[in-house]
Coordinates of C-alpha atoms in Angstrom, one line a residue:
M29 CA 0.0 0.0 0.0
S30 CA 2.8 2.4 0.9
C31 CA 4.5 1.6 -2.3
L32 CA 1.3 2.3 -4.4
A33 CA 0.7 5.5 -2.4
S34 CA 4.4 6.5 -2.9
C35 CA 4.1 6.1 -6.6
C36 CA 1.0 8.1 -6.7
A37 CA 2.5 10.8 -4.7
A38 CA 5.7 10.8 -6.8
S39 CA 3.7 11.1 -10.0
T40 CA 1.6 13.9 -8.5
C41 CA 4.6 15.8 -7.3
G42 CA 6.4 15.4 -10.7
L43 CA 3.3 16.6 -12.6
C44 CA 2.6 19.6 -10.4
S45 CA 6.1 20.8 -9.6
S46 CA 6.7 21.8 -13.3
V47 CA 3.8 24.3 -13.1
A48 CA 4.0 25.2 -9.4
S49 CA 6.5 28.1 -10.0
E50 CA 4.1 29.5 -12.7
I51 CA 1.2 29.9 -10.2
S52 CA 0.8 33.6 -9.5
R53 CA -1.0 35.4 -6.7
R54 CA -4.1 35.8 -8.8
S55 CA -4.3 32.1 -9.8
A56 CA -3.5 30.8 -6.3
R57 CA -7.2 30.0 -5.6
L58 CA -7.5 28.1 -8.6
A59 CA -4.4 26.1 -7.7
Y60 CA -6.1 25.1 -4.4
C61 CA -9.0 24.1 -6.5
G62 CA -6.8 21.9 -8.5
I63 CA -5.6 20.2 -5.4
F64 CA -9.1 19.5 -4.2
G65 CA -10.0 18.2 -7.7
A66 CA -7.0 15.9 -7.6
S67 CA -8.2 14.5 -4.3
L68 CA -11.6 13.8 -5.7
I69 CA -10.0 11.8 -8.6
F70 CA -7.7 10.0 -6.3
S71 CA -10.5 9.1 -4.0
W72 CA -12.4 7.6 -6.8
I73 CA -9.5 5.6 -8.0
V74 CA -8.7 4.2 -4.5
R75 CA -12.4 3.2 -4.1
E76 CA -12.1 0.9 -6.9
V77 CA -8.5 -0.5 -6.5
A78 CA -7.8 -0.2 -2.8
P79 CA -9.8 -3.2 -1.2
P80 CA -7.5 -5.9 -2.3
I81 CA -4.5 -4.0 -0.9
L82 CA -6.1 -2.9 2.4
E83 CA -7.0 -6.7 3.1
K84 CA -3.3 -7.3 3.4
I85 CA -2.6 -4.5 6.0
P86 CA -2.9 -5.9 9.5
W87 CA -3.9 -2.7 11.4
I88 CA -6.7 -2.1 8.9
N89 CA -8.0 -5.6 8.3
T90 CA -8.6 -6.4 11.9
S91 CA -11.5 -8.7 11.3
S92 CA -13.5 -10.0 8.6
H93 CA -14.8 -7.2 6.3
T94 CA -16.8 -6.8 3.1
K95 CA -15.6 -5.2 -0.1
E96 CA -17.9 -2.2 0.5
W97 CA -16.3 -1.7 4.0
F98 CA -12.8 -1.5 2.5
Q99 CA -13.9 0.9 -0.2
T100 CA -15.5 3.1 2.5
N101 CA -12.4 2.9 4.7
A102 CA -10.1 3.8 1.7
V103 CA -12.1 6.9 0.7
L104 CA -12.4 8.2 4.2
R105 CA -8.6 8.1 4.7
V106 CA -8.0 10.0 1.4
S107 CA -10.7 12.5 2.6
L108 CA -9.2 12.8 6.1
G109 CA -5.8 13.6 4.6
N110 CA -7.3 16.3 2.4
F111 CA -9.4 17.7 5.3
L112 CA -6.1 17.9 7.4
F113 CA -4.4 19.8 4.8
F114 CA -6.9 22.5 4.5
A115 CA -7.8 22.7 8.1
I116 CA -4.2 23.2 9.1
F117 CA -3.9 26.0 6.6
A118 CA -7.2 27.4 7.9
L119 CA -5.8 27.5 11.5
I120 CA -2.5 29.0 10.4
M121 CA -4.1 31.7 8.5
I122 CA -6.3 33.1 11.3
G123 CA -5.7 36.8 11.7
V124 CA -3.9 37.6 8.5
K125 CA -4.6 41.2 7.9
D126 CA -2.4 42.4 5.2
Q127 CA 0.1 41.3 2.5
N128 CA 3.2 42.2 4.7
D129 CA 2.3 39.3 7.0
R130 CA 4.6 36.4 6.3
R131 CA 1.8 34.1 6.2
D132 CA 0.4 35.8 3.1
S133 CA 3.4 34.3 1.2
W134 CA 2.6 31.0 2.6
H135 CA -0.9 31.0 1.3
H136 CA 0.2 32.2 -2.3
G137 CA 3.6 30.5 -2.6
G138 CA 5.7 27.3 -1.9
W139 CA 3.5 25.1 -4.1
I140 CA 6.0 22.2 -4.5
A141 CA 6.2 22.0 -0.6
K142 CA 2.5 22.2 -0.3
I143 CA 1.9 19.4 -2.8
V144 CA 4.5 17.3 -1.0
V145 CA 2.8 17.9 2.4
W146 CA -0.6 17.1 0.9
A147 CA 0.6 13.8 -0.6
L148 CA 2.4 12.8 2.6
L149 CA -0.8 13.6 4.7
I150 CA -2.8 11.2 2.5
I151 CA -0.1 8.5 2.7
L152 CA 0.1 8.9 6.5
M153 CA -3.7 8.4 6.8
F154 CA -3.3 4.8 5.8
F155 CA -1.2 4.2 8.9
L156 CA -3.8 5.3 11.3
P157 CA -6.1 2.7 13.2
N158 CA -9.5 2.2 12.2
V159 CA -11.1 3.9 15.2
I160 CA -9.7 7.3 14.0
I161 CA -11.4 6.7 10.7
T162 CA -14.7 5.8 12.5
I163 CA -14.6 9.1 14.5
Y164 CA -13.8 11.1 11.3
A165 CA -16.8 9.4 9.5
T166 CA -19.1 10.6 12.3
L167 CA -17.7 14.1 12.4
S168 CA -17.9 14.3 8.5
K169 CA -21.6 13.9 8.5
F170 CA -21.8 17.1 10.6
G171 CA -19.2 18.8 8.6
S172 CA -20.9 17.8 5.3
G173 CA -24.1 19.4 6.7
L174 CA -22.2 22.7 7.2
F175 CA -20.9 22.4 3.6
L176 CA -24.3 22.0 2.1
L177 CA -25.5 24.9 4.2
V178 CA -22.5 27.0 2.5
Q179 CA -23.6 25.7 -1.0
V180 CA -27.1 27.1 -0.1
V181 CA -25.8 30.5 1.0
M182 CA -23.5 30.7 -2.2
L183 CA -26.4 29.9 -4.4
L184 CA -28.6 32.6 -2.8
D185 CA -25.7 35.1 -3.1
F186 CA -25.2 34.1 -6.8
T187 CA -28.9 34.5 -7.7
Q188 CA -29.1 37.8 -5.9
S189 CA -25.9 39.2 -7.5
W190 CA -27.3 38.0 -11.0
N191 CA -30.5 39.8 -10.4
D192 CA -28.9 43.0 -9.2
A193 CA -26.5 43.0 -12.1
W194 CA -29.3 43.0 -14.6
V195 CA -31.4 45.3 -12.8
E196 CA -28.5 47.9 -12.4
K197 CA -28.4 48.0 -16.2
D198 CA -31.9 49.7 -16.1
E199 CA -32.8 48.8 -19.6
Q200 CA -36.0 47.3 -21.0
K201 CA -34.1 44.4 -22.7
W202 CA -32.5 43.3 -19.5
Y203 CA -35.9 43.4 -17.6
I204 CA -37.3 41.2 -20.5
A205 CA -34.4 38.9 -20.1
L206 CA -35.0 38.7 -16.3
L207 CA -38.7 37.7 -16.9
A208 CA -37.8 35.2 -19.7
V209 CA -35.1 33.4 -17.5
S210 CA -37.6 33.4 -14.5
V211 CA -40.3 31.8 -16.6
V212 CA -38.1 29.3 -18.2
C213 CA -36.8 28.2 -14.7
Y214 CA -40.3 28.0 -13.3
L215 CA -41.6 26.0 -16.3
A216 CA -38.5 23.6 -16.0
A217 CA -39.1 23.2 -12.1
F218 CA -42.8 22.2 -12.5
T219 CA -42.1 20.0 -15.5
F220 CA -39.4 18.3 -13.6
S221 CA -41.8 17.8 -10.6
G222 CA -44.3 16.1 -13.0
I223 CA -41.6 13.8 -14.3
L224 CA -40.8 13.0 -10.7
F225 CA -44.3 11.8 -10.2
I226 CA -43.9 9.4 -13.0
W227 CA -40.5 8.0 -12.0
F228 CA -41.2 7.8 -8.2
N229 CA -44.8 7.1 -7.9
P230 CA -45.4 4.0 -9.9
S231 CA -48.8 2.6 -10.1
G232 CA -49.9 -0.3 -7.9
H233 CA -47.7 0.9 -4.9
D234 CA -48.3 3.1 -1.9
C235 CA -45.8 5.8 -2.3
S236 CA -47.1 8.5 0.0
L237 CA -43.7 9.5 1.2
N238 CA -42.4 10.2 -2.3
V239 CA -45.6 12.0 -3.2
F240 CA -45.3 14.1 -0.1
F241 CA -41.7 15.1 -1.1
I242 CA -42.8 16.0 -4.6
V243 CA -45.9 18.0 -3.6
M244 CA -43.8 19.8 -1.0
T245 CA -41.3 20.8 -3.6
M246 CA -44.0 22.3 -5.9
I247 CA -45.7 24.1 -2.8
L248 CA -42.4 25.7 -1.9
A249 CA -42.0 26.8 -5.6
F250 CA -45.5 28.6 -5.4
A251 CA -44.7 30.0 -2.0
F252 CA -41.3 31.5 -3.2
A253 CA -43.1 33.4 -6.0
I254 CA -45.8 34.7 -3.9
I255 CA -43.6 36.0 -1.2
A256 CA -41.0 37.5 -3.6
L257 CA -43.7 39.3 -5.4
H258 CA -45.4 40.7 -2.4
P259 CA -45.3 44.5 -2.5
Q260 CA -43.8 44.7 1.1
V261 CA -41.1 42.3 0.2
N262 CA -38.0 43.5 -1.7
G263 CA -37.8 40.5 -3.8
S264 CA -37.5 39.4 -7.4
L265 CA -38.9 36.5 -9.5
L266 CA -35.5 35.4 -10.8
P267 CA -34.0 34.3 -7.5
A268 CA -37.3 32.7 -6.7
S269 CA -37.3 30.7 -10.0
V270 CA -33.6 29.6 -9.7
I271 CA -34.2 28.4 -6.0
S272 CA -37.3 26.5 -7.0
L273 CA -35.4 24.8 -9.8
Y274 CA -32.6 23.9 -7.5
C275 CA -35.1 22.5 -4.9
G276 CA -36.5 20.3 -7.6
Y277 CA -33.1 19.0 -8.5
V278 CA -32.4 18.2 -4.8
C279 CA -35.5 16.5 -4.5
Y280 CA -34.7 14.5 -7.6
T281 CA -31.2 13.6 -6.0
G282 CA -32.9 12.5 -2.7
L283 CA -35.4 10.4 -4.4
S284 CA -32.9 8.6 -6.8
S285 CA -30.9 7.8 -3.7
E286 CA -33.6 5.5 -2.4
P287 CA -32.5 1.8 -2.0
Q288 CA -32.5 -0.4 -4.9
D289 CA -35.2 -2.7 -3.6
Y290 CA -37.6 0.0 -2.7
A291 CA -40.6 -0.4 -5.0
C292 CA -41.4 3.3 -5.3
N293 CA -38.1 4.0 -6.8
G294 CA -39.2 3.7 -10.4
L295 CA -35.5 3.9 -11.5
H296 CA -34.5 0.9 -9.6
K297 CA -34.0 -1.1 -12.7
N298 CA -31.2 1.2 -13.6
S299 CA -29.9 2.0 -10.2
K300 CA -26.3 1.8 -11.2
A301 CA -26.7 4.2 -14.1
V302 CA -28.7 6.5 -11.8
S303 CA -26.1 6.3 -9.0
V304 CA -23.3 7.2 -11.3
S305 CA -25.0 10.1 -12.9
T306 CA -26.0 11.3 -9.4
L307 CA -22.4 11.0 -8.4
I308 CA -21.1 13.0 -11.4
L309 CA -23.6 15.8 -10.8
G310 CA -22.9 15.8 -7.1
M311 CA -19.1 16.1 -7.9
L312 CA -19.9 18.8 -10.5
T313 CA -21.9 20.9 -8.1
T314 CA -19.3 20.2 -5.4
V315 CA -16.4 21.5 -7.5
L316 CA -18.4 24.4 -8.8
S317 CA -19.5 25.5 -5.5
V318 CA -16.1 25.3 -4.1
V319 CA -14.6 27.3 -7.0
Y320 CA -17.5 29.9 -6.6
S321 CA -16.8 30.0 -2.9
A322 CA -13.2 30.6 -3.5
V323 CA -13.9 33.5 -5.9
R324 CA -16.6 35.0 -3.6
A325 CA -14.4 34.7 -0.6
G326 CA -13.3 38.2 -1.5
S327 CA -16.4 39.6 0.1
S328 CA -15.8 37.8 3.4
T329 CA -12.8 39.6 4.7
T330 CA -14.4 40.1 8.1
F331 CA -15.6 36.4 8.4
L332 CA -13.5 34.5 10.9
S333 CA -10.8 37.1 10.6
P334 CA -10.2 40.6 12.2
P335 CA -10.8 43.7 10.1
S336 CA -7.8 43.7 7.8
S337 CA -7.9 47.2 6.4
P338 CA -5.1 49.3 7.8
K339 CA -6.2 52.5 9.4
S340 CA -5.1 55.5 7.4
G341 CA -5.4 59.2 8.1
A342 CA -5.6 58.7 11.9
K343 CA -4.6 61.8 13.8
E344 CA -1.9 61.6 16.4
P345 CA -0.7 64.1 19.0
L346 CA 2.1 66.5 18.2
L347 CA 5.5 64.6 18.3
E348 CA 9.1 65.7 18.8
S349 CA 11.0 66.1 15.5
K350 CA 12.8 62.8 15.8
K351 CA 9.7 60.9 16.8
L352 CA 7.8 62.6 14.1
E353 CA 10.4 61.4 11.4
E354 CA 10.1 57.8 12.8
G355 CA 6.4 58.1 12.7
K356 CA 6.6 59.3 9.1
E357 CA 8.8 56.4 8.1
K358 CA 6.3 54.0 9.8
K359 CA 3.4 55.6 8.2
D360 CA 5.0 55.2 4.8
K361 CA 5.8 51.7 5.5
D362 CA 2.2 51.1 6.5
T363 CA 0.9 52.8 3.4
E364 CA 2.7 50.2 1.3
A365 CA 0.9 47.3 3.2
R366 CA -2.1 46.4 1.2
P367 CA -4.9 44.6 3.1
V368 CA -5.8 40.9 2.0
S369 CA -8.8 40.8 -0.4
Y370 CA -10.5 37.9 1.4
S371 CA -10.4 35.8 4.5
Y372 CA -7.8 33.1 4.0
T373 CA -9.2 31.1 7.0
F374 CA -12.8 31.1 5.6
F375 CA -11.3 30.1 2.2
H376 CA -9.4 27.0 3.5
L377 CA -12.3 26.1 5.8
I378 CA -14.6 25.8 2.7
F379 CA -12.3 23.3 1.2
A380 CA -12.0 21.4 4.5
L381 CA -15.7 21.0 4.7
A382 CA -15.9 20.1 1.0
S383 CA -13.5 17.3 1.7
M384 CA -15.7 15.9 4.3
Y385 CA -18.7 16.2 1.9
S386 CA -16.8 14.5 -0.9
G387 CA -16.0 11.6 1.3
M388 CA -19.5 11.1 2.3
L389 CA -20.7 11.5 -1.4
L390 CA -18.4 8.7 -2.5
T391 CA -19.3 6.3 0.5
G392 CA -23.1 6.8 0.4
W393 CA -22.7 8.6 3.8
T394 CA -20.8 5.6 5.1
S395 CA -23.7 3.3 4.6
S396 CA -22.3 -0.1 3.2
S397 CA -25.7 -1.9 3.2
E398 CA -26.1 -1.3 -0.6
S399 CA -24.2 -2.9 -3.4
S400 CA -20.6 -1.9 -4.0
E401 CA -21.5 -0.9 -7.5
L402 CA -23.9 1.9 -6.2
I403 CA -22.7 5.3 -5.0
D404 CA -24.6 7.7 -2.7
V405 CA -27.6 5.3 -2.3
G406 CA -29.6 4.7 1.0
W407 CA -32.1 6.3 3.3
T408 CA -29.3 8.4 4.9
S409 CA -28.6 10.0 1.6
V410 CA -32.3 10.4 0.9
W411 CA -33.0 12.4 4.2
I412 CA -29.8 14.4 3.8
R413 CA -31.0 15.6 0.5
I414 CA -34.5 16.4 1.4
C415 CA -33.5 18.3 4.6
T416 CA -31.0 20.2 2.5
E417 CA -34.0 21.2 0.2
W418 CA -36.1 22.4 3.2
V419 CA -33.1 24.2 4.7
T420 CA -32.6 26.0 1.3
A421 CA -36.2 26.9 1.3
A422 CA -36.1 28.2 4.8
L423 CA -33.1 30.3 4.2
Y424 CA -34.5 31.9 1.1
V425 CA -37.7 32.8 2.8
W426 CA -35.8 34.2 5.7
N427 CA -33.7 36.2 3.3
L428 CA -36.9 37.8 2.0
V429 CA -38.7 38.4 5.3
A430 CA -36.0 39.2 7.6
P431 CA -35.8 43.0 6.6
L432 CA -39.4 43.3 7.4
I433 CA -39.0 41.7 11.0
F434 CA -35.8 43.5 11.8
P435 CA -35.9 46.7 9.7
D436 CA -32.9 48.3 11.5
R437 CA -30.5 45.6 10.5
E438 CA -28.7 44.9 7.2
F439 CA -29.2 41.4 5.5

């Protein structure tokens, strides 16, 4: 196992070291996205090839385990290594205020060393006892929930920014475009809900739970539009329609994660294909949300970090000539210090939580009761998805009505 991991680490380092020196300050955030993407690919690979190898490692194969257990264990170890890499950086970067801080160069440079550390952390995870992996699996469920919450917040931020950008143009064609996109999203949402009735409410079976999930999704879509268009609410139809479509998608991912032998899962005959497509969509949304979080982190300088803008123009008492000269030199030096454009701690925390979520996604939320060919399938996955949909709805409604309840606060 160590030989295989060492080869993978060596190939990774060899591939990345050639481009590490070319990474600029501006592209650093995308470079972290590349490391995260590499961890997803590596997790997928070890899920398929690691079980025969792990069976030969005594501190891992402590008793008789199934193939599914070894797959889950391998993915979680890669996920833990990736989580530690970003969590350590999140802790190191707490309180970075300006670019004169030495830690700013740690964040933007030293890519060869970072790649080596990242690879070593993943390798070291395969030397840990199973009890640590079990604890991490439990914690990952909570961390994944936080990441899904961040996804929802980012989606709300994206839709609101999109709507504001088109409204600020103050031209008729952009208002028409807003209306057209909103109508298309709503038509897609309700059409999709109708398809879900066909797929997940087959005739001859009592599928009241699935019907409840689908009907609730449609009710939420109606409620979004009514609340957003209320004269006392400063809302818009575009965010409401996009959130409605997203809720429909999340409902679909939840229903498609129902067990293979569940009669109300009308897609159970093609469970493998559905699971793989769900995995690809889940991975794609994960990567996109992480990339978007990295880009939008620029607006979160005060989150998990002290205010970073250096004070300028502050008046001081009259000083003696020597002290005045020293103060002037100090002021000139401070003037050169540019504040960081985003919170490095929040940036790395997003990746750490995403590492937990990707581990849960690849292991079906650590449920090994289903076939090893199926991914992200089981009642745990179903309820996680459905609860995510409801939390999304609650956050969006709160975003609309909160200014009415607390008019003196900014939202």
